[in-house]
Each structure stands twice: as C-alpha cells, then as structure tokens.
Short mmCIF file of C-alpha atoms in Angstrom, two decimals:
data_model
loop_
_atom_site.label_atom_id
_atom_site.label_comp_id
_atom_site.label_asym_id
_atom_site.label_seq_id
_atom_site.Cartn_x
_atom_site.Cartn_y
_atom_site.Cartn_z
CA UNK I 1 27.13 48.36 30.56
CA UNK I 2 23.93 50.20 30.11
CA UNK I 3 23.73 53.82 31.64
CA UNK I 4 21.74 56.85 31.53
CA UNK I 5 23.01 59.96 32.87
CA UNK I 6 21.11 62.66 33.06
CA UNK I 7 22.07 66.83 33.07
CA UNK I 8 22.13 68.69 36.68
CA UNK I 9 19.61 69.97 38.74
CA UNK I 10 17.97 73.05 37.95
CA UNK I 11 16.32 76.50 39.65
CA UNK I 12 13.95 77.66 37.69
CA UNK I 13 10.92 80.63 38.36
CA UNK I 14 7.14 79.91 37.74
CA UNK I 15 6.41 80.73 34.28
CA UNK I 16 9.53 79.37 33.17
CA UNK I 17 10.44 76.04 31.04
CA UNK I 18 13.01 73.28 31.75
CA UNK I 19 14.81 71.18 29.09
CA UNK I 20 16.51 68.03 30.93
CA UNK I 21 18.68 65.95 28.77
CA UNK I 22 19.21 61.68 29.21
CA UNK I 23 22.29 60.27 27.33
CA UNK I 24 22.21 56.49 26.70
CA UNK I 25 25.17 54.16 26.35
CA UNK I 26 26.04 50.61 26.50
CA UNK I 27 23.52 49.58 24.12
CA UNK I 28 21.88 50.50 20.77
CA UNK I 29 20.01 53.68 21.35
CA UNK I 30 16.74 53.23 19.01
CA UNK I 31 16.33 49.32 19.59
CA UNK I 32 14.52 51.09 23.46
CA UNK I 33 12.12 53.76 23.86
CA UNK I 34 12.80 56.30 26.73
CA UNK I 35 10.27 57.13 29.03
CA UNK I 36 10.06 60.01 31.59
CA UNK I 37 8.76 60.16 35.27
CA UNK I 38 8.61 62.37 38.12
CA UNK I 39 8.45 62.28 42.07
CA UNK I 40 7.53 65.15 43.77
CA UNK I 41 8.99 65.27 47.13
CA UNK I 42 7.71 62.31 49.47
CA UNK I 43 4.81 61.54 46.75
CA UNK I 44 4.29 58.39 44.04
CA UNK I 45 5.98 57.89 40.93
CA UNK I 46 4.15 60.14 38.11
CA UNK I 47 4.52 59.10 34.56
CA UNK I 48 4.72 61.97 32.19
CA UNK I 49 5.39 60.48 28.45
CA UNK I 50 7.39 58.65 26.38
CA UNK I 51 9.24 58.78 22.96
CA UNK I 52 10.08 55.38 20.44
CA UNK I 53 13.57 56.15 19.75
CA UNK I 54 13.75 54.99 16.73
CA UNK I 55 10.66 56.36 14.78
CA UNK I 56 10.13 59.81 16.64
CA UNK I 57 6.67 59.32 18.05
CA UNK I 58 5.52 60.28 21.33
CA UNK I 59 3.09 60.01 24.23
CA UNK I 60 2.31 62.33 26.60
CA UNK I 61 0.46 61.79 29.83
CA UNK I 62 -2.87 63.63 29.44
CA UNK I 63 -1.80 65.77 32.84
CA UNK I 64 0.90 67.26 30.73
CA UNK I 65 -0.04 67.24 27.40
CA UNK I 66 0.39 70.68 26.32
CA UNK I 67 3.36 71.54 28.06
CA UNK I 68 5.79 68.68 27.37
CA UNK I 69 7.56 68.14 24.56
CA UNK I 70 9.95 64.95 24.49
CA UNK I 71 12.25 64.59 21.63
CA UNK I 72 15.69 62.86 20.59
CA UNK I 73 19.15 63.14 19.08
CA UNK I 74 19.99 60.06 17.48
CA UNK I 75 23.47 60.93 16.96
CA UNK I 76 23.61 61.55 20.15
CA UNK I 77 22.36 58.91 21.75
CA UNK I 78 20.17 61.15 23.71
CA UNK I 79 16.44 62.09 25.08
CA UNK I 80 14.95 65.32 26.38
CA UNK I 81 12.29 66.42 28.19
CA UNK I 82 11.08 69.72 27.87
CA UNK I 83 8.43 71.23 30.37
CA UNK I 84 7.35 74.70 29.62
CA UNK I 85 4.53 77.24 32.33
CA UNK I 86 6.85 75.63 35.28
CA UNK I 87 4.75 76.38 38.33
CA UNK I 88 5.42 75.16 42.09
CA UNK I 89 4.07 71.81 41.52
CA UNK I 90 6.16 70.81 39.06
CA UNK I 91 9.53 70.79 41.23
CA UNK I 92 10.39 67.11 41.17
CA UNK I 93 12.91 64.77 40.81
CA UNK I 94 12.50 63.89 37.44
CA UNK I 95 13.98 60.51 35.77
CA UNK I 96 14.37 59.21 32.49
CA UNK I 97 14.19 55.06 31.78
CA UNK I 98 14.42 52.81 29.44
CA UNK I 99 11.72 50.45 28.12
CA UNK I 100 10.63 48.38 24.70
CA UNK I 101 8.71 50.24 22.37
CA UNK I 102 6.15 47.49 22.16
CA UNK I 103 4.34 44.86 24.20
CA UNK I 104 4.59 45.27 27.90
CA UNK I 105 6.70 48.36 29.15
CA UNK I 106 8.72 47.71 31.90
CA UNK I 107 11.41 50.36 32.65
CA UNK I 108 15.13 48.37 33.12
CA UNK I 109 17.49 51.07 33.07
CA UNK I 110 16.91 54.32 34.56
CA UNK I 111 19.25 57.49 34.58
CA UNK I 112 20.17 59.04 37.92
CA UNK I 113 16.98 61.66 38.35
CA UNK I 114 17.54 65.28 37.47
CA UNK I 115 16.15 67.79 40.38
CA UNK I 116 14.08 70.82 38.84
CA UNK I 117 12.97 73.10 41.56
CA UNK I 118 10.55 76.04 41.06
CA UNK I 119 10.36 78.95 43.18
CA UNK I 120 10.11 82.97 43.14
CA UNK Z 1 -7.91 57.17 32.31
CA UNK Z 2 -6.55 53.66 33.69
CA UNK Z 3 -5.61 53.65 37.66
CA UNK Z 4 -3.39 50.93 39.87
CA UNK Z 5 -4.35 50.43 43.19
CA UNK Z 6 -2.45 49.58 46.25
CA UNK Z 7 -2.14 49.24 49.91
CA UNK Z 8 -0.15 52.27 50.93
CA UNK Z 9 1.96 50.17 54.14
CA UNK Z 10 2.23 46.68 54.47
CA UNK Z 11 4.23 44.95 57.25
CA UNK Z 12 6.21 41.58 57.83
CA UNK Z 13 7.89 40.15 60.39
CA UNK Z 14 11.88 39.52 59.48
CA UNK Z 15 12.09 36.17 57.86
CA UNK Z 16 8.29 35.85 57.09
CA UNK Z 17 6.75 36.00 53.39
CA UNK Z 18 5.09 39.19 52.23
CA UNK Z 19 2.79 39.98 49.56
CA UNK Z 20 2.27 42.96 47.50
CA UNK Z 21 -0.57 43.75 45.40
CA UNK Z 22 -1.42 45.72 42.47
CA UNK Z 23 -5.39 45.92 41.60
CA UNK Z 24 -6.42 47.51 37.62
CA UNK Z 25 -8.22 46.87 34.78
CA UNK Z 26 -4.75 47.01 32.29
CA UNK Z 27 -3.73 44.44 34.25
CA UNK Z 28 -6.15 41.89 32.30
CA UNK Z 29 -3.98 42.54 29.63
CA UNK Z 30 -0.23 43.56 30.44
CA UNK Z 31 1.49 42.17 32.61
CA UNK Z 32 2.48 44.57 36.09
CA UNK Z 33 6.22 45.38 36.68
CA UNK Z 34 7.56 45.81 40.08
CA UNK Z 35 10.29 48.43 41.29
CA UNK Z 36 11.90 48.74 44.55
CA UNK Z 37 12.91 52.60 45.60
CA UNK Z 38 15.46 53.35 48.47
CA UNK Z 39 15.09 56.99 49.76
CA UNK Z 40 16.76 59.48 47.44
CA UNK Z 41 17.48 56.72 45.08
CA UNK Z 42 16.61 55.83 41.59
CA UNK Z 43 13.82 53.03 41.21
CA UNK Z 44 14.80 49.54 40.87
CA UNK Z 45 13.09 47.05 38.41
CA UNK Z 46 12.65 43.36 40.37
CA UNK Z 47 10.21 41.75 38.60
CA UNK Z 48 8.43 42.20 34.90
CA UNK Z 49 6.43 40.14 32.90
CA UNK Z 50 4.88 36.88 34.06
CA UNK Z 51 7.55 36.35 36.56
CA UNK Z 52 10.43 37.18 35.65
CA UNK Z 53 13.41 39.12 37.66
CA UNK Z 54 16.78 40.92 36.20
CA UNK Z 55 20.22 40.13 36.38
CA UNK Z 56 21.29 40.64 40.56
CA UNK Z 57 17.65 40.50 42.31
CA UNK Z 58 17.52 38.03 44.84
CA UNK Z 59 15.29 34.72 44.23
CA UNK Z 60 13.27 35.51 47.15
CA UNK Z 61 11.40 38.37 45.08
CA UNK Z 62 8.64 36.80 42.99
CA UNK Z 63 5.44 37.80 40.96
CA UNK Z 64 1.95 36.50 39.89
CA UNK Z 65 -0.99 37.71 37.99
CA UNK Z 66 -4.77 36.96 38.09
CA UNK Z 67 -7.67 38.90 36.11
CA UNK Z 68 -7.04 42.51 37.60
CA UNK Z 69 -4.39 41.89 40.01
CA UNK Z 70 -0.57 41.39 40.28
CA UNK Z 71 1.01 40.31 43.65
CA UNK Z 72 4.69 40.93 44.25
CA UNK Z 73 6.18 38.09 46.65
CA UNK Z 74 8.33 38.01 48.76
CA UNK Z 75 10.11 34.92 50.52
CA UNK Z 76 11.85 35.06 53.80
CA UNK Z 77 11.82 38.97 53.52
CA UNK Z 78 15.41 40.96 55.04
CA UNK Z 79 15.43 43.86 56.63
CA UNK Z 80 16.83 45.29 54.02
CA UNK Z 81 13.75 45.02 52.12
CA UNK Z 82 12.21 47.23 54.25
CA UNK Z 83 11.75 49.89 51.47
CA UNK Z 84 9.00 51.49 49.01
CA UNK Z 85 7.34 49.34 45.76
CA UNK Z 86 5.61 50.29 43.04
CA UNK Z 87 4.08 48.98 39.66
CA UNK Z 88 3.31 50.02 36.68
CA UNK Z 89 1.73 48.89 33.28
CA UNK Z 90 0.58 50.55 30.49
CA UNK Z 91 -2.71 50.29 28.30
CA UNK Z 92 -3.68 49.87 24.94
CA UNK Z 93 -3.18 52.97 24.05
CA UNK Z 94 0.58 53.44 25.13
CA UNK Z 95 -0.13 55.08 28.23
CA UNK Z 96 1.54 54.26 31.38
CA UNK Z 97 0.52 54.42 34.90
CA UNK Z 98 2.04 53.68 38.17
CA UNK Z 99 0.52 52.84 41.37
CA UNK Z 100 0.48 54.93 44.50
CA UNK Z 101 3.09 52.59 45.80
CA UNK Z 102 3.69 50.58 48.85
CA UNK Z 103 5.69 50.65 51.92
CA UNK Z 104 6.89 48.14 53.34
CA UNK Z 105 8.00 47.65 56.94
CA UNK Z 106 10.27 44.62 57.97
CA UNK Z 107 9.70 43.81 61.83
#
C-alpha cells in the first residue's frame, strides 16, 4: 500500500532553516511528483512547491521562492523540503503528497504532516 | 497569481443534499479536486477530475464543473460529514493553489 511518512516535529528559532524529509513506498517513486503544503494553525491549506520525481525539476510558490529548496533521493525513495530565514509565521503543520507530474494535479496520497514550530 | 474562491461555512440539514463550490479562472482549464480535512488530520482526496472519487469514498460525494466553477455534491449528507473542504487546481504554469476552504455544518 502506498504511504508517506514523514520525519518528526521540529523547534526551531527565527533565523533558522528546517529540512523535513517524506519517504514513499508502495509504489514506484519517480512515476509521481511530490508536492508540499502547509497549514498554519486554524488557517487554509498553503501550497508551497513541488518537485517531478523523476527528472529533478521544481516549482516553488512565488511566496517562498527564495527560501525553499525541494529536492530528492531516488535511492531513497524520498523528498525534502528545506525552508531556510524561519520566522514566526512559518510554524505550520507541513505535509508532503503525492500527485502526477502532468495534466491535472490532484494530491492522492499524503504523508502524516510534520509540525515545525518557530519561537525565541 | 491564480486564486479559488469559496464560501467559508455552508450548512445542511442531516439527510439533505449540499453543495460546495469552487469559483477561478484555472478552473476553465483543469479540472478542481476536492479534499475533506478532520481536525488535526491529514487531508483527504474525494473527488478529482471530471467526477471521479478514490477507492473507499462514499457514492454520496460527487463533483461537477462549469466555465469557472466546480461544485462538490453531496447526497443525503451524515453527520459525519460535518467537516472542512477544500480544492485545489493548478495552472498552466505548474502552479498550484488551494481555496480558502469550506466548513461545513451538518444540522
């Protein structure tokens, strides 16, 4: 069966970066792309980017463009998401999903959400 | 940048139909997908492309699509329904948006 489970929740200070990690299994890792969202506590789903598995390329939201960097380990099997300048705003749940890499996205799978919280 | 609009509550009385809706320009040329969220759970995909719903989502859930709106259906609503719902798309660029999502209240 399909799964992505993501790495534990974090603490982190303002200023600092956050690297969350998504490993995929139960299906052939570069046949999806992986996409990345937040939700800020009681607020709407925010989509920050996405990567096609298979050839490397990314997207970034134009909010975060900048300070995200997504990437992948094929051998793996798994995504990250890196956010670097972490301020207060940025603590979140934040979720990885799965989606095609083409034609309409719609996100089937998604990993368990990864808490980052930033505070002094 | 491309936005999705939608009412932020929307009620129903148990057993009545409900519908959802999704208002954006991407729309007129992806289709919207719809996800259910419990609190402090992961989102739920229910319905994606022109109507179509995964493996284990009850038959009462249903979409549609017309020029810059998708409508998420649903038939004989449960309380357990009673929930938040949000779409998404993307555009032609690769970019992905979400709407500010809907809840939904079951009376």
């Amino acid at each position: 069966q399909v799964q992505l489970v993501q790495s534990g929740a974090e603490v982190k200070r303002p200023g600092a970066s956050v690297k969350v990690s998504c490993k995929a299994s139960g299906y052939t890792f570069t046949s999806y792309a992986m996409q990345w969202v937040r939700q800020a506590p009681g607020q709407r789903l925010e989509w920050i980017g996405w990567i096609n598995t298979g050839t490397g390329n990314t997207k970034y939201s134009q909010k975060f463009q900048g300070r995200v960097t997504i990437s992948r380990d094929i051998s793996a099997s798994t995504a990250y998401m890196h956010l670097s300048s972490l301020r207060s705003e940025d603590t979140a749940v934040y979720y990885c999903a799965r989606s095609r890499a083409h034609g309409d996205f719609f996100f089937d799978y998604w990993g368990q959400g990864t808490l980052v919280t930033v505070s002094s | 940048s491309s936005e999705l609009t939608q009412d932020p509550a929307v009620s129903v009385a148990l057993g009545q139909t409900v519908r959802i809706t999704c208002q954006g320009d991407s729309l007129r040329n992806y289709y919207a997908s719809w996800y259910q969220q419990k609190p402090g759970q992961a989102p739920v995909l229910v319905i994606y492309g022109k109507n179509n719903r995964p493996s284990g989502i009850p038959d009462r859930f249903s979409g549609s699509s017309s020029g810059n709106t998708a409508s998420l259906t649903i038939t004989g609503a449960q309380a357990e329904d009673e929930t938040d719902y949000y779409c998404n798309s993307r555009d032609s660029s690769g970019n992905v948006v979400f709407g500010g999502g809907t809840k939904l209240t079951v009376l």
